[in-house]
Coordinates of N, CA, C and O in Angstrom, one line a residue:
X131 N -158.1 -153.3 -9.7 CA -158.0 -154.9 -10.2 C -158.5 -155.6 -9.2 O -158.9 -155.2 -7.9
X132 N -158.7 -156.7 -9.6 CA -159.2 -157.6 -8.6 C -158.2 -158.8 -7.9 O -158.8 -159.9 -8.1
X133 N -157.2 -158.5 -8.1 CA -156.2 -159.6 -7.7 C -155.9 -159.9 -6.4 O -156.4 -158.8 -5.7
X134 N -155.9 -161.2 -5.7 CA -155.8 -161.5 -4.4 C -154.3 -161.6 -4.1 O -153.5 -161.7 -4.7
X135 N -154.2 -161.1 -2.8 CA -152.7 -160.8 -2.3 C -152.7 -161.2 -1.0 O -153.9 -161.6 -0.3
X136 N -151.7 -161.4 -0.3 CA -151.5 -161.9 0.7 C -152.0 -161.0 2.0 O -152.2 -159.7 1.4
X137 N -152.5 -161.4 3.2 CA -153.5 -160.6 3.9 C -152.8 -159.4 4.6 O -153.8 -158.5 4.2
X138 N -151.7 -159.4 4.6 CA -151.1 -157.6 5.4 C -151.3 -156.8 4.0 O -151.9 -155.6 3.9
X139 N -151.1 -157.3 2.7 CA -151.5 -156.6 1.4 C -152.8 -156.1 1.3 O -153.2 -154.9 0.8
X140 N -153.4 -157.0 1.5 CA -154.9 -156.7 1.2 C -155.6 -155.5 2.1 O -156.5 -154.8 1.9
X141 N -155.2 -156.3 3.9 CA -155.6 -154.9 4.8 C -155.0 -153.6 4.2 O -155.7 -152.6 4.2
X142 N -154.1 -153.5 3.9 CA -153.2 -152.3 3.1 C -153.9 -151.5 2.2 O -154.4 -150.6 2.1
X143 N -154.2 -152.4 1.1 CA -154.7 -151.8 -0.1 C -156.6 -151.4 0.3 O -156.6 -150.3 -0.3
X144 N -157.0 -151.8 0.9 CA -158.4 -151.6 1.6 C -158.2 -150.2 2.3 O -159.1 -149.4 2.2
X145 N -157.3 -150.2 3.2 CA -157.3 -149.1 4.1 C -156.8 -147.8 2.8 O -157.3 -146.6 2.9
X146 N -156.1 -148.0 2.1 CA -155.5 -147.0 0.9 C -157.0 -146.6 0.0 O -157.2 -145.4 -0.1
X147 N -157.5 -147.5 -0.4 CA -158.6 -147.6 -1.0 C -160.1 -146.5 -0.2 O -160.2 -145.6 -0.9
X148 N -160.1 -147.0 0.9 CA -161.0 -146.2 1.6 C -160.7 -144.8 2.1 O -161.4 -143.8 1.9
X149 N -159.1 -144.5 2.3 CA -158.8 -143.3 2.3 C -158.8 -142.1 1.4 O -159.4 -140.9 1.7
X150 N -158.8 -142.6 0.2 CA -158.9 -142.0 -1.2 C -160.7 -141.4 -1.1 O -160.8 -140.3 -1.8
X151 N -161.4 -142.0 -0.5 CA -163.0 -141.7 -0.5 C -162.9 -140.6 0.5 O -163.9 -139.7 0.5
X152 N -161.9 -140.2 1.3 CA -162.0 -139.2 2.4 C -160.9 -137.7 1.9 O -161.1 -136.9 2.8
X153 N -160.5 -138.0 0.9 CA -159.8 -136.9 0.2 C -160.8 -135.9 0.0 O -161.3 -135.6 -0.3
X154 N -160.3 -134.6 0.7 CA -160.7 -133.2 0.5 C -160.2 -132.5 -0.6 O -160.0 -132.9 -1.4
X155 N -159.1 -131.3 -0.3 CA -158.2 -130.7 -1.3 C -157.1 -131.5 -1.5 O -156.8 -132.4 -0.6
X156 N -156.4 -131.1 -2.8 CA -155.1 -131.5 -2.7 C -154.1 -130.2 -3.0 O -154.9 -129.0 -2.9
X157 N -153.1 -130.9 -2.8 CA -152.0 -129.6 -2.8 C -150.6 -130.3 -3.7 O -150.3 -131.3 -3.3
X158 N -150.6 -129.1 -4.7 CA -148.9 -129.4 -5.4 C -147.7 -129.0 -4.9 O -147.8 -127.7 -4.1
X159 N -147.2 -129.9 -4.6 CA -145.8 -129.5 -4.3 C -144.5 -129.4 -4.9 O -144.8 -129.6 -5.9
X160 N -143.6 -129.3 -4.5 CA -142.1 -129.0 -5.4 C -142.4 -130.3 -6.4 O -142.0 -130.3 -7.7
X161 N -142.0 -131.4 -5.8 CA -141.9 -132.6 -6.8 C -142.7 -133.7 -6.6 O -142.5 -134.7 -6.6
X162 N -143.9 -132.9 -6.2 CA -145.2 -134.4 -5.8 C -146.6 -133.9 -5.4 O -146.6 -132.4 -6.1
X163 N -147.3 -134.4 -5.0 CA -148.5 -134.1 -4.3 C -149.4 -134.5 -3.2 O -148.8 -135.7 -2.7
X164 N -149.9 -133.6 -2.4 CA -150.5 -134.6 -1.3 C -151.9 -134.3 -1.0 O -152.4 -133.1 -2.0
X165 N -152.4 -135.3 -0.9 CA -154.0 -135.4 -0.9 C -154.5 -135.2 0.4 O -154.3 -135.9 1.5
X166 N -155.0 -134.2 0.9 CA -155.5 -133.6 2.2 C -156.8 -134.6 2.5 O -157.6 -134.5 2.0
X167 N -156.9 -135.2 3.7 CA -157.9 -135.8 4.2 C -158.6 -135.3 5.1 O -158.5 -134.4 5.8
X168 N -160.0 -135.4 5.0 CA -161.2 -134.3 5.6 C -160.7 -135.2 7.3 O -160.5 -136.0 7.8
X169 N -161.0 -134.3 8.1 CA -160.6 -134.2 9.4 C -159.2 -134.3 9.9 O -158.9 -134.4 11.0
X170 N -158.3 -133.8 9.2 CA -157.1 -133.3 9.2 C -156.1 -134.3 9.5 O -155.1 -134.0 10.0
X171 N -156.0 -135.7 9.2 CA -155.6 -136.8 9.2 C -154.3 -136.6 8.4 O -154.3 -135.6 7.9
X172 N -153.2 -137.2 8.6 CA -152.1 -137.4 8.0 C -152.5 -137.5 6.4 O -153.1 -138.4 6.1
X173 N -152.0 -136.7 5.8 CA -152.2 -136.7 4.0 C -151.6 -137.9 3.5 O -150.6 -138.5 3.8
X174 N -152.0 -138.3 2.4 CA -151.3 -139.2 1.4 C -150.3 -138.0 0.6 O -150.8 -137.1 0.2
X175 N -149.3 -138.4 0.7 CA -148.1 -137.8 0.1 C -147.5 -138.5 -1.4 O -147.2 -139.9 -0.8
X176 N -147.5 -138.2 -2.3 CA -146.5 -138.6 -3.4 C -145.7 -137.9 -3.9 O -145.3 -136.6 -3.8
X177 N -144.8 -138.5 -4.3 CA -143.3 -137.5 -4.6 C -142.6 -138.4 -5.9 O -143.0 -139.3 -6.2
X178 N -142.7 -137.2 -6.7 CA -142.1 -137.5 -8.4 C -140.9 -138.5 -8.1 O -140.0 -138.1 -7.3
X179 N -140.8 -139.4 -9.2 CA -139.7 -140.2 -9.0 C -138.7 -139.3 -9.5 O -138.6 -138.9 -10.5
X180 N -137.2 -139.5 -9.0 CA -136.3 -139.1 -9.2 C -135.2 -139.7 -10.1 O -135.2 -140.8 -9.9
X181 N -134.8 -138.8 -11.1 CA -133.7 -139.8 -12.0 C -132.6 -140.4 -11.6 O -132.3 -139.7 -10.6
X182 N -132.5 -141.6 -11.9 CA -131.2 -142.1 -11.2 C -129.9 -141.5 -12.1 O -130.0 -141.0 -13.0
X183 N -128.8 -141.4 -11.2 CA -128.0 -141.2 -11.9 C -127.0 -142.0 -12.8 O -127.4 -143.1 -12.8
X184 N -126.7 -141.6 -14.1 CA -126.0 -141.9 -15.2 C -124.9 -143.1 -14.7 O -124.9 -144.5 -14.8
X185 N -124.1 -142.5 -13.9 CA -123.0 -143.7 -13.4 C -123.2 -144.2 -12.3 O -124.0 -143.8 -11.2
X186 N -122.5 -145.4 -12.0 CA -122.8 -146.3 -10.8 C -124.2 -146.9 -10.7 O -124.5 -147.4 -9.5
X187 N -124.5 -146.8 -11.6 CA -126.1 -147.7 -11.5 C -126.1 -148.5 -13.0 O -125.4 -148.6 -13.5
X188 N -126.5 -149.7 -12.2 CA -126.3 -150.7 -13.5 C -127.6 -150.9 -14.1 O -129.0 -151.0 -13.7
X189 N -127.5 -150.6 -15.1 CA -128.5 -150.5 -16.2 C -128.7 -151.8 -17.1 O -127.9 -152.0 -17.9
X190 N -129.8 -152.4 -16.9 CA -130.3 -153.4 -18.0 C -131.1 -153.2 -19.1 O -131.9 -152.4 -19.0
X191 N -130.7 -153.5 -20.3 CA -131.2 -153.4 -21.4 C -132.5 -154.0 -21.5 O -132.8 -155.2 -21.1
X192 N -133.5 -153.2 -21.7 CA -135.1 -154.0 -21.5 C -135.6 -153.9 -23.1 O -136.8 -154.6 -23.1
X193 N -135.4 -153.2 -23.8 CA -135.9 -153.0 -24.9 C -135.0 -152.6 -26.4 O -134.1 -151.5 -25.7
X194 N -135.1 -152.8 -27.3 CA -134.3 -152.5 -28.5 C -135.1 -152.5 -29.7 O -136.2 -153.1 -30.2
X195 N -134.8 -151.2 -30.4 CA -135.2 -151.0 -31.5 C -134.7 -152.0 -32.6 O -133.7 -152.4 -32.8
X196 N -135.8 -152.7 -33.4 CA -135.3 -153.9 -34.5 C -135.9 -153.3 -35.4 O -136.4 -154.2 -36.4
X197 N -136.2 -151.8 -36.1 CA -137.0 -151.8 -37.3 C -137.4 -150.4 -37.2 O -137.5 -150.0 -36.7
X198 N -138.2 -150.4 -38.6 CA -139.3 -149.3 -38.2 C -140.1 -149.1 -37.2 O -141.1 -150.4 -37.4
X199 N -139.9 -148.4 -36.7 CA -141.1 -148.4 -35.6 C -141.5 -149.6 -34.8 O -142.7 -149.9 -34.1
X200 N -140.3 -150.7 -34.6 CA -140.7 -152.1 -34.2 C -139.3 -152.1 -32.6 O -138.5 -151.6 -32.9
X201 N -140.0 -152.7 -31.5 CA -139.3 -152.9 -30.3 C -139.2 -154.1 -30.0 O -140.6 -154.5 -30.0
X202 N -138.3 -154.4 -29.2 CA -138.2 -156.0 -28.8 C -137.6 -156.0 -27.7 O -137.0 -155.0 -27.4
X203 N -137.7 -156.8 -26.7 CA -137.4 -156.9 -25.1 C -135.8 -157.9 -25.6 O -135.9 -158.3 -26.8
X204 N -135.2 -157.9 -24.6 CA -134.1 -158.8 -24.9 C -134.4 -160.3 -24.8 O -135.4 -160.5 -24.3
X205 N -133.5 -161.2 -25.2 CA -133.8 -162.6 -25.3 C -133.8 -163.0 -23.6 O -132.6 -162.8 -23.0
X206 N -134.8 -163.7 -23.4 CA -134.6 -164.5 -21.9 C -133.4 -165.3 -21.7 O -133.2 -165.7 -22.3
X207 N -132.6 -164.9 -20.9 CA -131.6 -165.6 -20.5 C -130.2 -165.1 -20.9 O -129.1 -165.6 -20.5
X208 N -130.6 -164.0 -21.7 CA -129.5 -163.4 -22.7 C -129.5 -162.0 -22.1 O -129.6 -161.1 -22.6
X209 N -129.2 -161.7 -20.4 CA -129.4 -160.3 -20.2 C -128.1 -159.7 -20.5 O -127.0 -159.7 -20.3
X210 N -128.5 -158.3 -21.2 CA -127.5 -157.4 -21.4 C -127.6 -155.8 -20.4 O -128.5 -155.5 -20.0
X211 N -126.3 -155.7 -20.3 CA -126.3 -154.4 -19.3 C -125.3 -153.4 -19.8 O -124.1 -153.8 -20.2
X212 N -125.1 -152.5 -18.9 CA -124.4 -151.4 -19.4 C -124.0 -150.7 -17.5 O -125.1 -150.4 -16.9
X213 N -122.8 -150.7 -17.3 CA -122.5 -150.0 -16.3 C -121.4 -148.7 -16.6 O -120.5 -149.0 -17.1
X214 N -121.8 -147.4 -16.2 CA -121.0 -146.0 -16.7 C -120.2 -145.7 -15.6 O -120.9 -145.6 -14.5
X215 N -118.7 -145.6 -16.1 CA -118.0 -144.9 -14.7 C -117.9 -143.5 -15.0 O -118.5 -143.1 -16.4
X216 N -116.3 -143.0 -14.8 CA -116.3 -141.4 -14.9 C -115.6 -141.9 -16.5 O -114.2 -141.7 -16.5
X217 N -116.3 -141.5 -17.6 CA -115.9 -141.8 -18.8 C -115.7 -143.0 -19.5 O -115.2 -143.4 -20.5
X218 N -116.2 -143.9 -18.5 CA -115.9 -145.4 -19.2 C -117.0 -146.2 -19.0 O -118.1 -145.7 -18.2
X219 N -117.0 -147.1 -20.1 CA -118.6 -148.1 -19.8 C -118.2 -149.3 -20.0 O -117.0 -149.6 -20.7
X220 N -119.0 -150.3 -19.3 CA -118.7 -151.8 -19.5 C -120.0 -152.3 -19.2 O -120.8 -151.9 -18.9
X221 N -119.9 -153.8 -19.7 CA -121.0 -154.5 -19.3 C -121.0 -155.8 -20.3 O -120.1 -156.4 -20.7
X222 N -122.4 -156.1 -20.7 CA -122.7 -157.1 -21.4 C -123.3 -157.3 -22.5 O -124.5 -156.2 -22.4
X223 N -123.5 -157.7 -23.6 CA -124.4 -157.9 -24.7 C -125.4 -159.1 -24.8 O -126.4 -159.0 -25.5
X224 N -125.2 -159.8 -23.8 CA -126.0 -160.9 -23.5 C -125.1 -162.3 -23.7 O -125.7 -163.3 -23.1
X225 N -124.3 -162.0 -24.3 CA -123.1 -163.0 -24.7 C -121.6 -162.6 -24.2 O -120.9 -163.2 -23.5
X226 N -121.3 -161.5 -25.0 CA -120.4 -161.3 -24.7 C -119.9 -160.2 -23.8 O -120.9 -159.1 -23.7
X227 N -118.9 -159.7 -23.0 CA -118.5 -158.8 -22.1 C -118.0 -157.5 -23.3 O -117.4 -157.8 -24.2
X228 N -118.4 -156.4 -22.8 CA -117.8 -155.2 -23.5 C -117.1 -154.1 -23.1 O -117.4 -154.0 -21.4
X229 N -116.3 -153.3 -23.4 CA -115.9 -152.2 -22.6 C -115.6 -151.2 -23.6 O -115.2 -151.4 -24.8
X230 N -115.3 -150.1 -23.0 CA -115.2 -148.7 -24.0 C -115.4 -147.3 -23.2 O -115.3 -147.5 -22.0
X231 N -115.3 -146.4 -23.6 CA -115.3 -145.2 -23.3 C -116.9 -144.2 -23.6 O -117.4 -144.4 -24.8
X232 N -117.0 -143.2 -22.9 CA -118.0 -142.2 -23.7 C -117.8 -141.1 -23.2 O -117.2 -140.9 -22.0
X233 N -118.9 -140.0 -23.9 CA -118.6 -138.8 -23.5 C -120.0 -138.0 -23.3 O -120.8 -138.9 -24.2
X234 N -119.8 -136.9 -22.5 CA -121.5 -136.4 -22.4 C -121.3 -135.0 -22.8 O -120.4 -134.4 -22.4
X235 N -122.3 -134.4 -23.3 CA -122.8 -133.0 -23.3 C -124.1 -132.6 -22.8 O -125.1 -133.5 -23.1
X236 N -124.3 -131.7 -21.8 CA -125.9 -131.6 -21.4 C -125.7 -131.9 -20.0 O -124.8 -131.8 -19.0
X237 N -126.8 -131.9 -19.4 CA -127.3 -132.4 -18.2 C -127.0 -133.6 -17.6 O -126.8 -134.3 -18.5
X238 N -127.5 -133.7 -16.2 CA -127.2 -135.1 -15.7 C -128.3 -136.1 -16.1 O -128.1 -137.3 -16.0
X239 N -129.4 -135.8 -16.6 CA -130.5 -136.8 -16.9 C -130.7 -136.4 -18.4 O -131.6 -137.5 -18.8
X240 N -130.0 -135.5 -19.1 CA -130.4 -135.6 -20.7 C -129.5 -134.8 -21.3 O -128.7 -133.9 -20.6
X241 N -128.8 -135.3 -22.7 CA -128.1 -134.3 -23.2 C -127.4 -135.6 -24.4 O -127.9 -136.3 -25.3
X242 N -126.3 -135.0 -25.1 CA -125.8 -135.5 -25.7 C -124.7 -136.9 -25.7 O -124.0 -136.5 -24.7
X243 N -124.6 -137.8 -26.2 CA -123.8 -138.8 -25.7 C -123.0 -139.5 -26.9 O -123.5 -139.5 -28.1
X244 N -121.5 -139.9 -26.6 CA -121.2 -140.4 -27.7 C -120.4 -141.6 -27.1 O -119.7 -141.4 -26.1
X245 N -119.9 -142.6 -27.7 CA -119.5 -143.8 -27.1 C -118.3 -143.9 -27.9 O -117.9 -143.7 -29.6
X246 N -116.9 -144.4 -27.8 CA -115.9 -144.8 -28.5 C -115.7 -146.1 -29.1 O -116.9 -146.7 -28.9
X247 N -115.0 -146.6 -29.8 CA -115.2 -147.9 -30.5 C -115.1 -148.9 -29.1 O -114.4 -148.8 -27.9
X248 N -116.4 -149.7 -29.2 CA -116.5 -150.5 -28.0 C -116.0 -151.9 -28.5 O -116.0 -152.6 -29.5
X249 N -114.9 -152.1 -27.5 CA -114.2 -153.8 -27.5 C -115.1 -154.7 -26.9 O -115.8 -154.5 -25.9
X250 N -115.2 -155.8 -27.6 CA -115.7 -157.1 -26.6 C -115.1 -158.3 -26.9 O -114.1 -158.5 -27.4
X251 N -115.1 -159.0 -25.7 CA -114.9 -160.8 -25.8 C -115.3 -161.2 -27.2 O -116.4 -160.6 -27.7
X252 N -114.9 -162.4 -27.6 CA -115.0 -163.0 -28.5 C -115.7 -164.5 -28.5 O -115.3 -165.5 -29.5
X253 N -116.5 -164.7 -27.6 CA -117.1 -165.9 -27.1 C -118.3 -166.0 -28.7 O -119.1 -165.2 -29.0
X254 N -118.5 -167.5 -28.8 CA -119.0 -167.7 -29.6 C -121.0 -167.6 -29.1 O -121.0 -168.5 -27.8
X255 N -121.8 -167.1 -29.9 CA -123.4 -166.9 -29.2 C -124.0 -167.5 -30.0 O -123.8 -168.1 -31.4
X256 N -125.3 -168.0 -29.6 CA -126.4 -168.7 -30.7 C -126.8 -167.4 -31.5 O -126.6 -166.5 -31.3
X257 N -127.3 -168.1 -32.7 CA -127.4 -166.7 -33.6 C -128.3 -166.0 -33.1 O -128.2 -164.9 -33.6
X258 N -129.2 -166.1 -32.6 CA -130.2 -164.9 -32.4 C -129.6 -164.1 -31.3 O -129.8 -162.9 -31.0
X259 N -128.7 -164.7 -30.3 CA -128.3 -163.7 -29.3 C -126.9 -163.0 -30.0 O -126.9 -161.8 -29.5
X260 N -126.5 -163.5 -30.7 CA -125.7 -162.6 -31.7 C -126.1 -161.7 -32.6 O -125.8 -160.6 -32.7
X261 N -127.0 -161.8 -33.0 CA -128.2 -160.9 -33.8 C -128.5 -159.7 -32.4 O -128.5 -158.7 -32.8
X262 N -128.9 -160.1 -31.5 CA -129.1 -159.1 -30.4 C -127.9 -158.4 -29.9 O -128.0 -157.0 -29.8
X263 N -126.9 -159.2 -29.8 CA -125.4 -158.5 -29.7 C -125.0 -157.3 -30.8 O -124.8 -156.5 -30.4
X264 N -125.4 -157.6 -31.8 CA -125.0 -156.5 -33.1 C -125.8 -155.4 -33.0 O -125.5 -154.1 -33.0
X265 N -127.5 -155.7 -32.6 CA -128.2 -154.5 -32.7 C -127.8 -153.2 -31.1 O -127.7 -152.4 -31.5
X266 N -127.1 -154.0 -30.1 CA -126.8 -153.3 -29.1 C -125.3 -152.6 -29.4 O -125.6 -151.5 -29.3
X267 N -124.9 -153.3 -30.0 CA -123.1 -152.6 -30.5 C -123.7 -151.5 -31.8 O -122.9 -150.4 -31.3
X268 N -124.7 -151.7 -32.6 CA -124.9 -150.8 -33.5 C -125.6 -149.5 -32.7 O -125.2 -148.7 -33.3
X269 N -126.3 -150.0 -31.9 CA -127.0 -148.7 -31.2 C -126.1 -148.0 -30.3 O -126.1 -146.8 -30.3
X270 N -124.9 -148.6 -29.5 CA -124.0 -147.9 -29.1 C -123.4 -146.7 -30.0 O -123.0 -145.9 -29.6
X271 N -123.0 -147.3 -31.2 CA -122.1 -146.7 -32.1 C -122.8 -145.8 -32.6 O -122.3 -144.6 -33.0
X272 N -123.9 -145.5 -33.1 CA -125.1 -144.8 -33.2 C -125.7 -143.6 -32.3 O -126.2 -143.0 -32.9
X273 N -125.4 -143.9 -31.1 CA -126.2 -143.1 -30.0 C -125.8 -141.6 -30.4 O -124.4 -141.5 -30.6
X274 N -126.7 -140.6 -30.5 CA -126.2 -139.4 -30.1 C -126.9 -138.5 -29.1 O -126.6 -137.7 -28.6
X275 N -128.0 -139.0 -28.6 CA -128.2 -138.5 -27.1 C -129.2 -139.6 -26.0 O -129.3 -140.9 -26.6
X276 N -129.3 -139.2 -25.2 CA -129.8 -140.1 -23.7 C -130.7 -139.1 -23.3 O -130.5 -137.9 -23.1
X277 N -131.7 -139.9 -22.4 CA -132.5 -139.0 -21.7 C -132.9 -140.2 -20.3 O -133.1 -141.2 -20.5
X278 N -132.7 -139.7 -19.1 CA -133.1 -140.5 -18.2 C -134.4 -140.0 -17.4 O -134.3 -138.8 -17.0
X279 N -135.6 -141.0 -17.4 CA -136.7 -140.6 -16.6 C -136.9 -141.6 -15.5 O -137.2 -142.8 -15.9
X280 N -136.9 -141.3 -14.3 CA -137.2 -141.8 -13.4 C -135.9 -143.0 -13.2 O -134.7 -142.6 -13.4
X281 N -136.4 -144.4 -13.5 CA -135.1 -145.3 -13.3 C -135.3 -146.0 -15.0 O -134.6 -147.2 -15.0
X282 N -135.7 -145.1 -15.8 CA -135.6 -145.7 -17.2 C -134.6 -144.4 -18.3 O -134.9 -143.6 -18.0
X283 N -133.6 -145.2 -18.7 CA -132.7 -144.5 -19.8 C -133.2 -144.9 -21.2 O -133.1 -146.3 -21.2
X284 N -133.2 -143.9 -22.1 CA -133.4 -144.3 -23.5 C -132.2 -143.5 -24.2 O -131.5 -142.3 -23.7
X285 N -132.0 -144.4 -25.2 CA -130.7 -143.6 -26.4 C -131.5 -143.5 -27.3 O -132.5 -144.5 -27.8
X286 N -131.1 -142.4 -28.3 CA -131.6 -142.2 -29.7 C -130.6 -141.9 -30.5 O -129.2 -141.3 -30.1
X287 N -130.8 -142.1 -31.7 CA -129.7 -141.7 -32.9 C -129.7 -140.4 -33.3 O -130.8 -139.4 -32.5
X288 N -128.9 -139.6 -33.9 CA -128.7 -138.5 -34.6 C -130.4 -137.7 -35.0 O -130.7 -136.8 -34.5
X289 N -131.1 -138.4 -35.6 CA -132.9 -138.2 -35.8 C -133.6 -138.2 -34.7 O -134.9 -137.8 -34.8
X290 N -132.8 -138.8 -33.4 CA -134.0 -138.5 -32.4 C -135.1 -140.0 -32.2 O -135.8 -140.2 -31.7
X291 N -134.5 -141.1 -33.1 CA -135.1 -142.1 -33.3 C -134.7 -143.4 -32.2 O -133.4 -143.0 -31.7
X292 N -135.6 -144.0 -31.3 CA -135.1 -144.6 -30.3 C -134.4 -145.6 -30.8 O -134.6 -146.7 -31.7
X293 N -133.3 -145.9 -29.7 CA -132.5 -147.3 -30.1 C -132.4 -148.3 -28.7 O -132.8 -149.4 -29.2
X294 N -132.3 -147.9 -27.8 CA -132.5 -148.8 -26.9 C -133.0 -148.1 -25.3 O -133.2 -147.0 -25.1
X295 N -133.9 -149.1 -24.5 CA -134.2 -148.8 -23.5 C -133.6 -149.3 -22.3 O -133.1 -150.6 -22.4
X296 N -132.8 -148.6 -21.0 CA -132.5 -149.5 -20.3 C -132.8 -149.1 -18.8 O -133.6 -147.9 -18.4
X297 N -133.1 -150.0 -17.6 CA -133.8 -149.9 -16.8 C -132.8 -149.8 -15.5 O -132.1 -151.3 -15.8
X298 N -132.7 -149.1 -15.0 CA -131.7 -149.2 -13.6 C -132.1 -149.6 -12.3 O -133.3 -149.5 -12.2
X299 N -130.9 -150.2 -11.7 CA -131.5 -150.7 -10.3 C -130.2 -150.3 -9.1 O -129.2 -149.8 -9.6

């Protein structure tokens, strides 16, 4: 791209792009890749993003299934999130707080997931935020599996259809 950045970043960008022209061979390593520079200089090393842990990560809801093959982001200012503890889940629907429990089967980054009945506070929400809340609660009720790839977790229903996407921090 041709974006202008602050000067220190522009120098770093120029050095990075220039070094790519000096790449000789490359080497694939366990969880990444090294681009070897001609002349034996320090290689450019890339490491694959590791999945965040399900528990103790703040997961912000960033995409919601809203029908047949349609996905929507959450409503601006109505931030929804989930935090998983040892068998417990808490968070927000963007209006009300929620609490419940969950169970897993499978590995640390993917497998089966099921939620207990989720309890919420009963604050009055704007109609569009109340709709978002209902979609999130229904997604948790129908979730059957999850997958974490890097900093993104997705929830799926029995048929493997997408329900929610969450970004961890």
